[in-house]
GROMACS .gro file of C-alpha atoms in nm:
model
  280
    1UNK     CA    1   1.754   4.802   2.021
    2UNK     CA    2   2.015   4.590   1.922
    3UNK     CA    3   2.087   4.496   1.546
    4UNK     CA    4   1.881   4.196   1.514
    5UNK     CA    5   1.539   4.395   1.669
    6UNK     CA    6   1.399   4.335   1.305
    7UNK     CA    7   1.427   3.949   1.340
    8UNK     CA    8   1.166   3.910   1.627
    9UNK     CA    9   0.871   3.763   1.452
   10UNK     CA   10   0.707   3.475   1.575
   11UNK     CA   11   0.410   3.237   1.534
   12UNK     CA   12   0.240   3.037   1.821
   13UNK     CA   13   0.138   2.697   1.813
   14UNK     CA   14  -0.046   2.531   2.105
   15UNK     CA   15   0.150   2.228   2.246
   16UNK     CA   16  -0.043   2.109   2.517
   17UNK     CA   17  -0.352   2.215   2.721
   18UNK     CA   18  -0.274   2.005   3.026
   19UNK     CA   19  -0.312   2.188   3.365
   20UNK     CA   20  -0.125   2.279   3.566
   21UNK     CA   21   0.080   2.460   3.263
   22UNK     CA   22  -0.033   2.629   2.938
   23UNK     CA   23   0.276   2.465   2.704
   24UNK     CA   24   0.327   2.636   2.348
   25UNK     CA   25   0.568   2.635   2.066
   26UNK     CA   26   0.662   2.973   1.960
   27UNK     CA   27   0.886   3.026   1.606
   28UNK     CA   28   1.107   3.306   1.592
   29UNK     CA   29   1.386   3.398   1.334
   30UNK     CA   30   1.714   3.273   1.470
   31UNK     CA   31   2.088   3.378   1.387
   32UNK     CA   32   2.092   3.161   1.050
   33UNK     CA   33   1.739   2.936   1.059
   34UNK     CA   34   1.412   2.955   1.228
   35UNK     CA   35   1.429   2.836   1.558
   36UNK     CA   36   1.147   2.702   1.821
   37UNK     CA   37   1.086   2.861   2.186
   38UNK     CA   38   0.883   2.599   2.418
   39UNK     CA   39   0.735   2.821   2.661
   40UNK     CA   40   0.578   2.712   2.974
   41UNK     CA   41   0.300   2.929   3.196
   42UNK     CA   42   0.134   2.828   3.529
   43UNK     CA   43  -0.195   2.820   3.469
   44UNK     CA   44  -0.256   2.934   3.869
   45UNK     CA   45  -0.076   3.250   3.907
   46UNK     CA   46  -0.085   3.599   4.055
   47UNK     CA   47  -0.203   3.918   3.877
   48UNK     CA   48   0.134   4.049   3.902
   49UNK     CA   49   0.363   3.984   3.614
   50UNK     CA   50   0.577   3.669   3.623
   51UNK     CA   51   0.955   3.645   3.640
   52UNK     CA   52   1.108   3.474   3.319
   53UNK     CA   53   1.353   3.185   3.277
   54UNK     CA   54   1.553   3.075   2.964
   55UNK     CA   55   1.644   2.729   2.975
   56UNK     CA   56   1.891   2.618   2.741
   57UNK     CA   57   1.922   2.198   2.722
   58UNK     CA   58   2.235   2.014   2.708
   59UNK     CA   59   2.354   1.776   2.431
   60UNK     CA   60   2.705   1.879   2.360
   61UNK     CA   61   2.648   2.174   2.121
   62UNK     CA   62   2.560   1.891   1.856
   63UNK     CA   63   2.269   1.705   1.994
   64UNK     CA   64   1.956   1.755   2.264
   65UNK     CA   65   1.652   1.917   2.205
   66UNK     CA   66   1.387   2.141   2.388
   67UNK     CA   67   1.226   1.800   2.450
   68UNK     CA   68   1.503   1.731   2.686
   69UNK     CA   69   1.410   2.028   2.869
   70UNK     CA   70   1.059   1.951   2.962
   71UNK     CA   71   1.131   1.825   3.308
   72UNK     CA   72   1.328   2.068   3.435
   73UNK     CA   73   1.141   2.366   3.253
   74UNK     CA   74   0.802   2.218   3.403
   75UNK     CA   75   0.936   2.190   3.744
   76UNK     CA   76   1.083   2.559   3.752
   77UNK     CA   77   0.762   2.702   3.576
   78UNK     CA   78   0.544   2.540   3.886
   79UNK     CA   79   0.757   2.597   4.166
   80UNK     CA   80   0.894   2.948   4.129
   81UNK     CA   81   0.625   3.013   3.947
   82UNK     CA   82   0.780   3.150   3.625
   83UNK     CA   83   0.717   3.161   3.237
   84UNK     CA   84   1.012   2.966   3.143
   85UNK     CA   85   1.127   2.959   2.769
   86UNK     CA   86   1.310   2.628   2.667
   87UNK     CA   87   1.544   2.732   2.376
   88UNK     CA   88   1.602   2.510   2.072
   89UNK     CA   89   1.915   2.693   1.983
   90UNK     CA   90   2.076   2.590   1.657
   91UNK     CA   91   2.335   2.262   1.650
   92UNK     CA   92   2.679   2.214   1.497
   93UNK     CA   93   2.807   2.106   1.267
   94UNK     CA   94   2.557   2.219   1.050
   95UNK     CA   95   2.536   2.539   1.264
   96UNK     CA   96   2.870   2.640   1.433
   97UNK     CA   97   2.966   2.923   1.689
   98UNK     CA   98   2.835   3.189   1.717
   99UNK     CA   99   2.462   3.082   1.581
  100UNK     CA  100   2.402   2.883   1.930
  101UNK     CA  101   2.476   3.195   2.155
  102UNK     CA  102   2.320   3.436   1.899
  103UNK     CA  103   1.975   3.243   1.890
  104UNK     CA  104   2.016   3.242   2.273
  105UNK     CA  105   2.026   3.636   2.263
  106UNK     CA  106   1.774   3.645   2.005
  107UNK     CA  107   1.539   3.438   2.263
  108UNK     CA  108   1.660   3.668   2.533
  109UNK     CA  109   1.552   3.984   2.312
  110UNK     CA  110   1.229   3.811   2.192
  111UNK     CA  111   1.111   3.738   2.569
  112UNK     CA  112   1.220   4.109   2.713
  113UNK     CA  113   1.045   4.246   2.403
  114UNK     CA  114   0.743   4.095   2.442
  115UNK     CA  115   0.726   4.113   2.822
  116UNK     CA  116   0.400   4.323   2.815
  117UNK     CA  117   0.209   4.113   2.594
  118UNK     CA  118   0.358   3.789   2.795
  119UNK     CA  119   0.256   3.940   3.113
  120UNK     CA  120   0.639   3.886   3.262
  121UNK     CA  121   0.879   4.130   3.435
  122UNK     CA  122   1.144   4.210   3.189
  123UNK     CA  123   1.388   4.326   3.492
  124UNK     CA  124   1.331   3.948   3.621
  125UNK     CA  125   1.446   3.728   3.330
  126UNK     CA  126   1.700   3.452   3.444
  127UNK     CA  127   1.918   3.189   3.221
  128UNK     CA  128   1.949   2.800   3.326
  129UNK     CA  129   2.167   2.567   3.118
  130UNK     CA  130   2.288   2.220   3.139
  131UNK     CA  131   2.628   2.087   2.973
  132UNK     CA  132   2.652   2.266   2.658
  133UNK     CA  133   2.363   2.465   2.750
  134UNK     CA  134   2.536   2.601   3.057
  135UNK     CA  135   2.813   2.730   2.804
  136UNK     CA  136   2.537   2.891   2.591
  137UNK     CA  137   2.384   3.057   2.929
  138UNK     CA  138   2.710   3.196   3.035
  139UNK     CA  139   2.773   3.329   2.712
  140UNK     CA  140   2.456   3.484   2.692
  141UNK     CA  141   2.510   3.694   2.998
  142UNK     CA  142   2.846   3.793   2.849
  143UNK     CA  143   2.665   3.930   2.540
  144UNK     CA  144   2.384   4.055   2.733
  145UNK     CA  145   2.644   4.291   2.968
  146UNK     CA  146   2.834   4.378   2.664
  147UNK     CA  147   2.535   4.478   2.438
  148UNK     CA  148   2.360   4.644   2.716
  149UNK     CA  149   1.980   4.659   2.585
  150UNK     CA  150   1.861   4.399   2.836
  151UNK     CA  151   2.013   4.247   3.176
  152UNK     CA  152   1.986   3.890   3.314
  153UNK     CA  153   1.893   3.901   3.676
  154UNK     CA  154   2.059   3.573   3.762
  155UNK     CA  155   2.196   3.253   3.571
  156UNK     CA  156   2.239   2.900   3.672
  157UNK     CA  157   2.511   2.652   3.516
  158UNK     CA  158   2.466   2.304   3.552
  159UNK     CA  159   2.731   2.107   3.487
  160UNK     CA  160   2.854   2.340   3.205
  161UNK     CA  161   3.086   2.290   2.966
  162UNK     CA  162   3.311   2.557   2.943
  163UNK     CA  163   3.704   2.496   2.807
  164UNK     CA  164   3.712   2.374   2.483
  165UNK     CA  165   4.102   2.297   2.544
  166UNK     CA  166   3.975   2.003   2.774
  167UNK     CA  167   4.258   2.074   3.017
  168UNK     CA  168   4.067   2.063   3.356
  169UNK     CA  169   3.993   1.675   3.333
  170UNK     CA  170   3.953   1.551   3.712
  171UNK     CA  171   4.029   1.179   3.854
  172UNK     CA  172   3.631   1.137   3.879
  173UNK     CA  173   3.575   0.780   3.957
  174UNK     CA  174   3.369   0.745   3.627
  175UNK     CA  175   3.473   0.435   3.413
  176UNK     CA  176   3.419   0.616   3.078
  177UNK     CA  177   3.573   0.922   3.166
  178UNK     CA  178   3.797   0.931   2.898
  179UNK     CA  179   3.541   0.837   2.642
  180UNK     CA  180   3.341   1.120   2.777
  181UNK     CA  181   3.633   1.369   2.726
  182UNK     CA  182   3.703   1.258   2.376
  183UNK     CA  183   3.354   1.291   2.259
  184UNK     CA  184   3.332   1.619   2.399
  185UNK     CA  185   3.638   1.694   2.225
  186UNK     CA  186   3.471   1.574   1.883
  187UNK     CA  187   3.170   1.791   1.992
  188UNK     CA  188   3.393   2.095   2.061
  189UNK     CA  189   3.562   2.061   1.725
  190UNK     CA  190   3.206   2.043   1.528
  191UNK     CA  191   3.111   2.357   1.746
  192UNK     CA  192   3.440   2.573   1.696
  193UNK     CA  193   3.586   2.448   1.369
  194UNK     CA  194   3.816   2.718   1.367
  195UNK     CA  195   4.120   2.721   1.624
  196UNK     CA  196   4.076   3.090   1.687
  197UNK     CA  197   3.743   3.042   1.802
  198UNK     CA  198   3.851   2.837   2.109
  199UNK     CA  199   3.971   3.111   2.310
  200UNK     CA  200   3.674   3.345   2.189
  201UNK     CA  201   3.508   3.488   2.549
  202UNK     CA  202   3.130   3.374   2.424
  203UNK     CA  203   3.289   3.030   2.338
  204UNK     CA  204   3.527   2.963   2.619
  205UNK     CA  205   3.375   3.134   2.939
  206UNK     CA  206   3.689   3.005   3.107
  207UNK     CA  207   3.961   3.188   2.861
  208UNK     CA  208   3.753   3.531   2.922
  209UNK     CA  209   3.952   3.820   3.119
  210UNK     CA  210   3.602   4.036   3.143
  211UNK     CA  211   3.400   3.852   3.414
  212UNK     CA  212   3.310   4.167   3.587
  213UNK     CA  213   2.948   4.262   3.591
  214UNK     CA  214   2.800   3.949   3.525
  215UNK     CA  215   2.470   3.837   3.702
  216UNK     CA  216   2.463   3.643   4.011
  217UNK     CA  217   2.556   3.284   3.943
  218UNK     CA  218   2.488   2.948   4.073
  219UNK     CA  219   2.686   2.668   3.925
  220UNK     CA  220   2.604   2.303   4.044
  221UNK     CA  221   2.857   2.015   3.945
  222UNK     CA  222   2.838   1.617   3.987
  223UNK     CA  223   3.101   1.434   4.168
  224UNK     CA  224   3.095   1.172   3.919
  225UNK     CA  225   3.169   1.392   3.632
  226UNK     CA  226   3.513   1.388   3.482
  227UNK     CA  227   3.474   1.758   3.350
  228UNK     CA  228   3.298   1.892   3.691
  229UNK     CA  229   3.599   2.135   3.694
  230UNK     CA  230   3.481   2.306   3.423
  231UNK     CA  231   3.265   2.522   3.635
  232UNK     CA  232   3.439   2.488   4.013
  233UNK     CA  233   3.718   2.655   3.789
  234UNK     CA  234   3.476   2.910   3.669
  235UNK     CA  235   3.323   2.990   4.000
  236UNK     CA  236   3.668   3.074   4.138
  237UNK     CA  237   3.693   3.311   3.856
  238UNK     CA  238   3.368   3.472   3.919
  239UNK     CA  239   3.433   3.541   4.252
  240UNK     CA  240   3.768   3.669   4.189
  241UNK     CA  241   3.588   3.911   3.932
  242UNK     CA  242   3.343   4.018   4.233
  243UNK     CA  243   3.049   3.861   4.070
  244UNK     CA  244   2.804   3.675   4.361
  245UNK     CA  245   2.838   3.263   4.315
  246UNK     CA  246   2.692   2.969   4.493
  247UNK     CA  247   2.884   2.651   4.390
  248UNK     CA  248   2.768   2.312   4.498
  249UNK     CA  249   2.885   1.962   4.421
  250UNK     CA  250   2.648   1.679   4.413
  251UNK     CA  251   2.793   1.350   4.541
  252UNK     CA  252   2.718   1.037   4.409
  253UNK     CA  253   2.555   1.153   4.086
  254UNK     CA  254   2.657   1.147   3.694
  255UNK     CA  255   2.672   1.446   3.461
  256UNK     CA  256   2.335   1.358   3.314
  257UNK     CA  257   2.145   1.303   3.682
  258UNK     CA  258   2.213   1.699   3.706
  259UNK     CA  259   1.859   1.807   3.567
  260UNK     CA  260   1.661   1.519   3.750
  261UNK     CA  261   1.825   1.520   4.056
  262UNK     CA  262   1.600   1.677   4.360
  263UNK     CA  263   1.851   1.872   4.555
  264UNK     CA  264   1.975   2.040   4.239
  265UNK     CA  265   1.658   2.151   4.142
  266UNK     CA  266   1.596   2.266   4.478
  267UNK     CA  267   1.891   2.458   4.480
  268UNK     CA  268   1.826   2.608   4.151
  269UNK     CA  269   1.466   2.695   4.248
  270UNK     CA  270   1.579   2.856   4.579
  271UNK     CA  271   1.885   3.049   4.394
  272UNK     CA  272   1.634   3.170   4.146
  273UNK     CA  273   1.343   3.266   4.366
  274UNK     CA  274   1.620   3.469   4.599
  275UNK     CA  275   1.718   3.699   4.305
  276UNK     CA  276   1.387   3.717   4.166
  277UNK     CA  277   1.218   3.837   4.492
  278UNK     CA  278   1.557   3.959   4.732
  279UNK     CA  279   1.441   4.052   5.066
  280UNK     CA  280   1.419   4.426   5.141
   0.00000   0.00000   0.00000
């Protein structure tokens, strides 16, 4: 097991008993601090082990929380159905890179290591991330491939932030496009305080020269998002590396709408279900 295996200790606190989901908070040791995982389990479930989904919230590396994950996490848990883990990864500037991605791996390791107790299938674990969470999910896929202990079955990246250089801005008709780019630049500086980090493949997936053997990937972008080219360019690179990719651009919506827009969530659900339960 990976060198962080000794860190897998947890406590559980009931968060909600409302049907149709059982929602609990779990505290585990993270990379530099304790982190919270919020788990969503369907109450009406088959006796067979469930697949699992790790969900990474947005917030530009410096904000957001697992509370922001509630709607998509609840929906995925019920629709798939699946055991969903919303990961409260560490935020910059207090905890810069690589804290977030190492927290992600520890959450993945915890989920897989406790699969029998959690009644999930360790061979069917996927990652979903929005905004900075898309960056973290993409990094997790690469880390899991490189460390070889556990493997992701699939990943879905919703408006992911993948290019710290911010050189791929689009002409999206959004009045605040320049302000969004400036805000993202500040966030990247907080997350990656050392210039050399901005080329690290776990921080800047678009700069990676090693994209082979990554899991099947869904990338969803919003028409009115000045940074939508991050995900679309990444899709092209993954396809060139032989990775199965589904890429969609959703008309008439902005970046923050991706986690509430019904067609996006429908696509994510169908994509994950297909890779959890492939046809013979």
